[in-house]
mmCIF file of C-alpha atoms in Angstrom:
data_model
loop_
_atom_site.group_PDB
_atom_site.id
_atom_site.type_symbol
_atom_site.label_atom_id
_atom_site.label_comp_id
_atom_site.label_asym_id
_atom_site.label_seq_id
_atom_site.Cartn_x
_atom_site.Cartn_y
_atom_site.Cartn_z
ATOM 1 C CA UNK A 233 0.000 0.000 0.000
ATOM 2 C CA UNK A 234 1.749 3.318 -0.720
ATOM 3 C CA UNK A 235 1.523 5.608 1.489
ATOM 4 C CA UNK A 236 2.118 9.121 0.178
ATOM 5 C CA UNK A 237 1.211 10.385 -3.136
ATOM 6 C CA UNK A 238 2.244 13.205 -4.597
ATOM 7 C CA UNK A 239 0.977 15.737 -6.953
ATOM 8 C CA UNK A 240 2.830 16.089 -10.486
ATOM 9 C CA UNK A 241 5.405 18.195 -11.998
ATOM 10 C CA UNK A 242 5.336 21.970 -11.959
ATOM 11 C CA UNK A 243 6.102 24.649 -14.223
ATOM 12 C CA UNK A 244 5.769 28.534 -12.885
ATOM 13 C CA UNK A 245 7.087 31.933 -13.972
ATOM 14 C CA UNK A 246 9.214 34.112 -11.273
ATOM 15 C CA UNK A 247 6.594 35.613 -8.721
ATOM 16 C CA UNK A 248 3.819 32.969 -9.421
ATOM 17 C CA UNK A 249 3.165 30.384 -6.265
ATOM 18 C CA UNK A 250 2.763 26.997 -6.861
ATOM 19 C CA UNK A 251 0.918 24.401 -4.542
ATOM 20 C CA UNK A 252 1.553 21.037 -3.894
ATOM 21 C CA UNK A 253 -0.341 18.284 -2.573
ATOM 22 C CA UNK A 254 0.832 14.975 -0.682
ATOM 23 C CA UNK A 255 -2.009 12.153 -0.055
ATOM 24 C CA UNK A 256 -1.370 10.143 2.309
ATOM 25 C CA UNK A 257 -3.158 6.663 3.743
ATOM 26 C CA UNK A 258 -5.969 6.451 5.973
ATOM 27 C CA UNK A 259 -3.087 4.484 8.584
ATOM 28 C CA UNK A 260 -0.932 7.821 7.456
ATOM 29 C CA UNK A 261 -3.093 10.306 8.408
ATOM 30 C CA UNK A 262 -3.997 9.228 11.680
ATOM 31 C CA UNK A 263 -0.610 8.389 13.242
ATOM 32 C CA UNK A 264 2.094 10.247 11.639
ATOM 33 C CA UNK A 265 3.112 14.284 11.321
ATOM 34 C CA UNK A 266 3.935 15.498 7.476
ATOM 35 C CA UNK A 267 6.790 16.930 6.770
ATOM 36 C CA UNK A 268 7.851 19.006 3.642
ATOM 37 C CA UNK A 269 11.528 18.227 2.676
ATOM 38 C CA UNK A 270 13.390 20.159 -0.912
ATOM 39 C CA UNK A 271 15.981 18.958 -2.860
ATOM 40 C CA UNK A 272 18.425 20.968 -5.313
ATOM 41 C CA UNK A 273 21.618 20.521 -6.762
ATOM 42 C CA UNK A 274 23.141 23.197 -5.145
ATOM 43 C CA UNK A 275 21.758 22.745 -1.619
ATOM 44 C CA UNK A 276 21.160 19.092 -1.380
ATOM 45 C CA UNK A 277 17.977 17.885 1.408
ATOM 46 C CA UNK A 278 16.469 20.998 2.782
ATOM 47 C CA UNK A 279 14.028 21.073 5.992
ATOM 48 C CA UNK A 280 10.943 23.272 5.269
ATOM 49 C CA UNK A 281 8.534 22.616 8.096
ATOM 50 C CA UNK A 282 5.891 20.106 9.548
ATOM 51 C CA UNK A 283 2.649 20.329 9.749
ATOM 52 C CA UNK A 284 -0.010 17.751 11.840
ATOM 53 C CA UNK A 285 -2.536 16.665 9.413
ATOM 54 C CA UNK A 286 -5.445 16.404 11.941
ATOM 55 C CA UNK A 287 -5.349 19.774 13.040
ATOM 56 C CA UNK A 288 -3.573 21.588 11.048
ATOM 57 C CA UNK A 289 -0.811 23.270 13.406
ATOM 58 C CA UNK A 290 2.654 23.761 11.346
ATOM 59 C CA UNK A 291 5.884 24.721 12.558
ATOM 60 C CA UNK A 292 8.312 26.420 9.734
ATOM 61 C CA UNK A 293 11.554 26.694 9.153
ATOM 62 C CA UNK A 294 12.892 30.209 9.525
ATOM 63 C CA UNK A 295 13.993 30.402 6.259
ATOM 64 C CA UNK A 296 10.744 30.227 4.515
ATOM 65 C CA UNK A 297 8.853 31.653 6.917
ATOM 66 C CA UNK A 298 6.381 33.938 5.448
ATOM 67 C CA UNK A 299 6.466 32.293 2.257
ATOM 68 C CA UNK A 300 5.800 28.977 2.587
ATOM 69 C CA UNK A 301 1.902 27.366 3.811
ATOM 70 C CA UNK A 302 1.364 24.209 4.841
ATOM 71 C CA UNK A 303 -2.512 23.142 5.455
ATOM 72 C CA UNK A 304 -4.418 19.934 5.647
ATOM 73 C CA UNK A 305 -8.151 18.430 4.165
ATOM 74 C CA UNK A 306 -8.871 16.113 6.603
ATOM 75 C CA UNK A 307 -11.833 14.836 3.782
ATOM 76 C CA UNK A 308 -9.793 14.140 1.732
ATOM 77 C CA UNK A 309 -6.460 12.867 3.752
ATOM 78 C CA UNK A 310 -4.708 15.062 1.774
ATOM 79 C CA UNK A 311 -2.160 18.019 2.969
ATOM 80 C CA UNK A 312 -0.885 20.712 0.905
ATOM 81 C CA UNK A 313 2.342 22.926 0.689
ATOM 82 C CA UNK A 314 2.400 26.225 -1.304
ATOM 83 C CA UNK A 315 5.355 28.914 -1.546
ATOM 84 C CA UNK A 316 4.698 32.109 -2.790
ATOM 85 C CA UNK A 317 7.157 34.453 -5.043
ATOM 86 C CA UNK A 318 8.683 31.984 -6.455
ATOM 87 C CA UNK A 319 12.389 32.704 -7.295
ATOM 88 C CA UNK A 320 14.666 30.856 -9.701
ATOM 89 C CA UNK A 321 16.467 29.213 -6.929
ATOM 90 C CA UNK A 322 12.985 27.369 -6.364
ATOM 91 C CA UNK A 323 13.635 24.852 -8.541
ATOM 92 C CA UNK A 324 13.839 21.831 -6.855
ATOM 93 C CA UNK A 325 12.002 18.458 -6.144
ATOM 94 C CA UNK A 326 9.874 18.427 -3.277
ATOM 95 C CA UNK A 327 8.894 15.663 -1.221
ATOM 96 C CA UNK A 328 7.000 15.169 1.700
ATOM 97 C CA UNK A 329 7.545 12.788 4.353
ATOM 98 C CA UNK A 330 6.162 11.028 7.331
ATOM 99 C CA UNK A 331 7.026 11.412 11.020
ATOM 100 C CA UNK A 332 5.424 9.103 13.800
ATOM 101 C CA UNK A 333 3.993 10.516 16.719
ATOM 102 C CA UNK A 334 4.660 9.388 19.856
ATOM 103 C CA UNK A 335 2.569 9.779 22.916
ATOM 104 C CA UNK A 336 2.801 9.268 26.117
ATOM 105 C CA UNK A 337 2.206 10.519 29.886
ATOM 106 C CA UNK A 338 4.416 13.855 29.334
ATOM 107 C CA UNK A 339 2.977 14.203 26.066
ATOM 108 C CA UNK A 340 3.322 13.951 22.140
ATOM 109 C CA UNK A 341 5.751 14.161 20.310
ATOM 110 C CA UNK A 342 7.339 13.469 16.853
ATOM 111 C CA UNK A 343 10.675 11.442 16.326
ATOM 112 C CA UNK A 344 12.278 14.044 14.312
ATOM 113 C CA UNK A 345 13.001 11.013 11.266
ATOM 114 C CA UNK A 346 10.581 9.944 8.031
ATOM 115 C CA UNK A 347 10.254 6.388 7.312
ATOM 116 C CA UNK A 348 8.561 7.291 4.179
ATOM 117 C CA UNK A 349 8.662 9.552 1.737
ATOM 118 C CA UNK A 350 6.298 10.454 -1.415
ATOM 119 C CA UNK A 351 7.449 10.221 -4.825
ATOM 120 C CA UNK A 352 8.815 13.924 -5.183
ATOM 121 C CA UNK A 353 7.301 16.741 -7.387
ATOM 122 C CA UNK A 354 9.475 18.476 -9.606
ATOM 123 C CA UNK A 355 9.193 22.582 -9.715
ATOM 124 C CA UNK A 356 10.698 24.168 -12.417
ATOM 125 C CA UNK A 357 10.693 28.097 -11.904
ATOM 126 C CA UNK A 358 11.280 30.009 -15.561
ATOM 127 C CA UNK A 359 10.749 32.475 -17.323
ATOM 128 C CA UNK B 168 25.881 24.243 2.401
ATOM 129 C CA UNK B 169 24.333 21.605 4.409
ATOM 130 C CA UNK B 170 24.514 21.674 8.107
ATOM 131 C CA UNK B 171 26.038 18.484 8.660
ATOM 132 C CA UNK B 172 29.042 17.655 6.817
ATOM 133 C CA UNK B 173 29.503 14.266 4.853
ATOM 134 C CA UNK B 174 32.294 13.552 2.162
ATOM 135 C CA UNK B 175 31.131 13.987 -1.529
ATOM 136 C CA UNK B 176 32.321 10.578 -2.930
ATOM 137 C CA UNK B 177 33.524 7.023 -1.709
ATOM 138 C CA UNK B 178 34.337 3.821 -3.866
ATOM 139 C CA UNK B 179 35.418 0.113 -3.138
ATOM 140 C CA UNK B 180 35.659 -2.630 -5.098
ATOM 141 C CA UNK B 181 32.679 -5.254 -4.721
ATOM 142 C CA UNK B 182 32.907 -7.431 -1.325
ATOM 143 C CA UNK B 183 34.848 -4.751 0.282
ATOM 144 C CA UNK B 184 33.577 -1.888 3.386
ATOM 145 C CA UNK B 185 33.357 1.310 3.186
ATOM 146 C CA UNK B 186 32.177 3.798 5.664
ATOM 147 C CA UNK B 187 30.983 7.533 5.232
ATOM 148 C CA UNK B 188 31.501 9.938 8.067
ATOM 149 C CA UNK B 189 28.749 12.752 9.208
ATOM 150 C CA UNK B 190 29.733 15.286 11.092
ATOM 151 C CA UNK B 191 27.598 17.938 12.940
ATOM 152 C CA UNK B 192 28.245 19.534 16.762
ATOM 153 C CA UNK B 193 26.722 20.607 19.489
ATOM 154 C CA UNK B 194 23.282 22.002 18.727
ATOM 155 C CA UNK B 195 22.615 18.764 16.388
ATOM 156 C CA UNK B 196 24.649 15.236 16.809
ATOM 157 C CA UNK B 197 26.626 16.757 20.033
ATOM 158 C CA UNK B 198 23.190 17.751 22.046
ATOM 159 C CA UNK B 199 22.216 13.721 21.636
ATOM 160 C CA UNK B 200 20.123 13.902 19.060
ATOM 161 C CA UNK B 201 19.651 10.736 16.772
ATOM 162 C CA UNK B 202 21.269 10.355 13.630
ATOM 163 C CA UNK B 203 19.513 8.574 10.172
ATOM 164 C CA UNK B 204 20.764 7.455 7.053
ATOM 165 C CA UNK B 205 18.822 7.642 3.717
ATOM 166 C CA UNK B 206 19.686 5.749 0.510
ATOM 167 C CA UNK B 207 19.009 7.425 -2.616
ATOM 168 C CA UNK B 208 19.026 5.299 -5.892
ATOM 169 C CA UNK B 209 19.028 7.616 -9.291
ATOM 170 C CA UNK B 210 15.248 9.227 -10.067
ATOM 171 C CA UNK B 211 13.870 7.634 -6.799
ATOM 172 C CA UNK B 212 12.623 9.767 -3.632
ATOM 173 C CA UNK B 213 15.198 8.780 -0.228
ATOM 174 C CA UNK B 214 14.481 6.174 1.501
ATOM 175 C CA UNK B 215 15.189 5.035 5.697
ATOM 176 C CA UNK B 216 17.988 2.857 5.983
ATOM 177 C CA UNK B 217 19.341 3.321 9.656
ATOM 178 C CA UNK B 218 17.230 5.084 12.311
ATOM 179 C CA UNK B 219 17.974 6.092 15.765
ATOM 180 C CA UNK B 220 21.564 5.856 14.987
ATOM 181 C CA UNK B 221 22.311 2.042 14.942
ATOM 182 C CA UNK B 222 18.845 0.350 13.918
ATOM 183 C CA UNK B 223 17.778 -1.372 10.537
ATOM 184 C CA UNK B 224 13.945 -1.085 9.504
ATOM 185 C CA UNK B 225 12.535 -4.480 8.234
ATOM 186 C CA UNK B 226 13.858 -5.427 4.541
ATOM 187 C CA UNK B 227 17.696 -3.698 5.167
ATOM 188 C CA UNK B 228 20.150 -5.723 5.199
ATOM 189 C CA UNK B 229 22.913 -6.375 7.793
ATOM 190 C CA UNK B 230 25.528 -5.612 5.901
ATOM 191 C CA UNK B 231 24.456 -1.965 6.672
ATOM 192 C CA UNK B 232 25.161 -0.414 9.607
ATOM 193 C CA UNK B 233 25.476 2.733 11.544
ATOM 194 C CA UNK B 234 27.276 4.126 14.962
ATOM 195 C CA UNK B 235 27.164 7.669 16.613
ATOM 196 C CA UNK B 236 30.177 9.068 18.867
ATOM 197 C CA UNK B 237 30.132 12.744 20.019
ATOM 198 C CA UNK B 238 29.668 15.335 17.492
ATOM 199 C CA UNK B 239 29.917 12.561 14.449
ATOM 200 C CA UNK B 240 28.529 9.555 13.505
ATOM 201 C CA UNK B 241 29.304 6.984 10.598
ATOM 202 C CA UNK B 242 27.823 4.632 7.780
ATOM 203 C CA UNK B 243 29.572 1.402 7.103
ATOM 204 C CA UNK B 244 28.717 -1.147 4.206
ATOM 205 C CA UNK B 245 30.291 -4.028 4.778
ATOM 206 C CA UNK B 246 30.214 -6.705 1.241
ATOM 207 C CA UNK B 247 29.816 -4.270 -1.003
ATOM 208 C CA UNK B 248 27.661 -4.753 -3.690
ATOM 209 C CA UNK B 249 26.693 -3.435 -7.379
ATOM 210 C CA UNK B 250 23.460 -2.523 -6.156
ATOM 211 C CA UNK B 251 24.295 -0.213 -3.598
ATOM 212 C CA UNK B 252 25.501 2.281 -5.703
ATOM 213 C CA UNK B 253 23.898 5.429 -4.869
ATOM 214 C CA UNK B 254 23.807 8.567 -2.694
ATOM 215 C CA UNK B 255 23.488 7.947 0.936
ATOM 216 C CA UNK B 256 22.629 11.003 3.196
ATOM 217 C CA UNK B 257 22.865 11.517 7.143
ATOM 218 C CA UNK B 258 20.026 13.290 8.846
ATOM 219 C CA UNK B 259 19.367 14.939 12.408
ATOM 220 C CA UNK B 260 17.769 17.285 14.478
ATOM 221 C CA UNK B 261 19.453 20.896 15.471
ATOM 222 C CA UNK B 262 17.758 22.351 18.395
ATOM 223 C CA UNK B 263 19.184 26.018 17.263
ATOM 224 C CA UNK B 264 17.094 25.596 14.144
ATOM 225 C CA UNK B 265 14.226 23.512 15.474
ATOM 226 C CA UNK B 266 14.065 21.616 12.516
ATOM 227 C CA UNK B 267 15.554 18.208 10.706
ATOM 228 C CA UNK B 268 18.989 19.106 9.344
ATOM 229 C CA UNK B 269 20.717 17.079 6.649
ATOM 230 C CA UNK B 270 24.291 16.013 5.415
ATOM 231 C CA UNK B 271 24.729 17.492 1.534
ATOM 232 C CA UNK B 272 25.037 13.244 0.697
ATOM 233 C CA UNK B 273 27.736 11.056 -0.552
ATOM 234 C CA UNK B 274 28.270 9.314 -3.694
ATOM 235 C CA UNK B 275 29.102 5.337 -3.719
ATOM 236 C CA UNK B 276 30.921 3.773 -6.185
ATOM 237 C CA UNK B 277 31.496 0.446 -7.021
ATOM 238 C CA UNK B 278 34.619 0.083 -8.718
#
């Protein structure tokens, strides 16, 4: 069963946003946080935040802060990453990957690791 | 540049081990926090190989494993093979950032 599909390839001008959506299993969305991880050839595996599919709170990495959402459809088990103002050094691949949550008497928490990642989705920023 | 520092490329000749260094300090791999490996073949998304420093999920073999001393930890791959060709990456946590950090990867070869 796979567990996190991912929407397909992207092509935006400078300035445009883009959106992409990961849908994940019913197993998926239940247990695990979503991550959103980038990859380019100059920067290699970038962190760009987390967000908890069944409500919806997100923590973001400082560096796209402000340009970056990350929101959830619990209908559809489906969550969603857009950036805005896209910039040429956009182009990557981005994936999005699952973290299991752990709870327990002090609380929940997340393992900080992904066991599984979507396919990837390609964004091409140009003019 | 990535916040944990692997080397770029390693090679061995098939049947032989080869390990891959990660090194990080003391807001990531120093401050205790775990360290994971990802394989990535060519056109494929990462995928887990070592978690929690030292442990193999289900379907990895054992001639992969991993260790985690101070502010560094390593990969080894003992027997190499043919198929394990690709570009292996180290992953933690850095508490100054508050997010997953990553090593920039490192190429295998076999020769």
């Amino acid at each position: 069963q796979v567990q996190l599909v991912q929407s397909g390839a992207e092509v935006k001008k400078p300035g445009a946003s883009v959106k992409v959506s990961c849908k994940a299993s019913a197993n998926t969305f239940t247990r695990y946080y979503i991550h959103w991880v980038r990859q380019t050839p100059g920067q290699g595996l970038e962190w760009m935040g987390i967000i908890n599919p069944r409500d919806g709170s997100t923590t973001y990495a400082q560096k796209f802060q402000g340009r970056v959402t990350m929101t959830t459809d619990t209908s559809t088990s489906t969550v969603y990453m857009e950036i805005g103002t896209l910039r040429f050094d956009d182009t990557a691949v981005y994936y999005c990957a699952r973290d299991l949550e752990i709870c327990g008497s002090d609380g929940c928490y997340t393992e900080n690791w992904f066991d599984f990642w979507g396919q990837g989705t390609p964004v091409t920023v140009s003019s | 540049q990535s916040v944990l520092t692997q080397p770029p490329s390693v090679s061995g000749a098939p049947g032989q081990r080869v390990t891959i260094s990660c090194t990080g300090s003391s807001s990531n791999i120093g401050a205790g926090y775990d360290v994971q490996w990802y394989q990535q073949l060519p056109g494929t998304a990462p995928k887990l190989l070592i978690y929690t420093n030292n442990n193999r999920p289900s379907g990895v073999p054992d001639r992969f494993s991993g260790s985690k001393s101070g502010t560094s930890a390593s990969l080894a791959i003992a027997g190499l093979q043919a198929e394990d060709e690709a570009v292996y990456f180290c992953q933690s946590f850095d508490s100054s950032l508050s997010g997953a950090v990553f090593g920039g990867g490192t190429r295998v070869t076999v020769l």
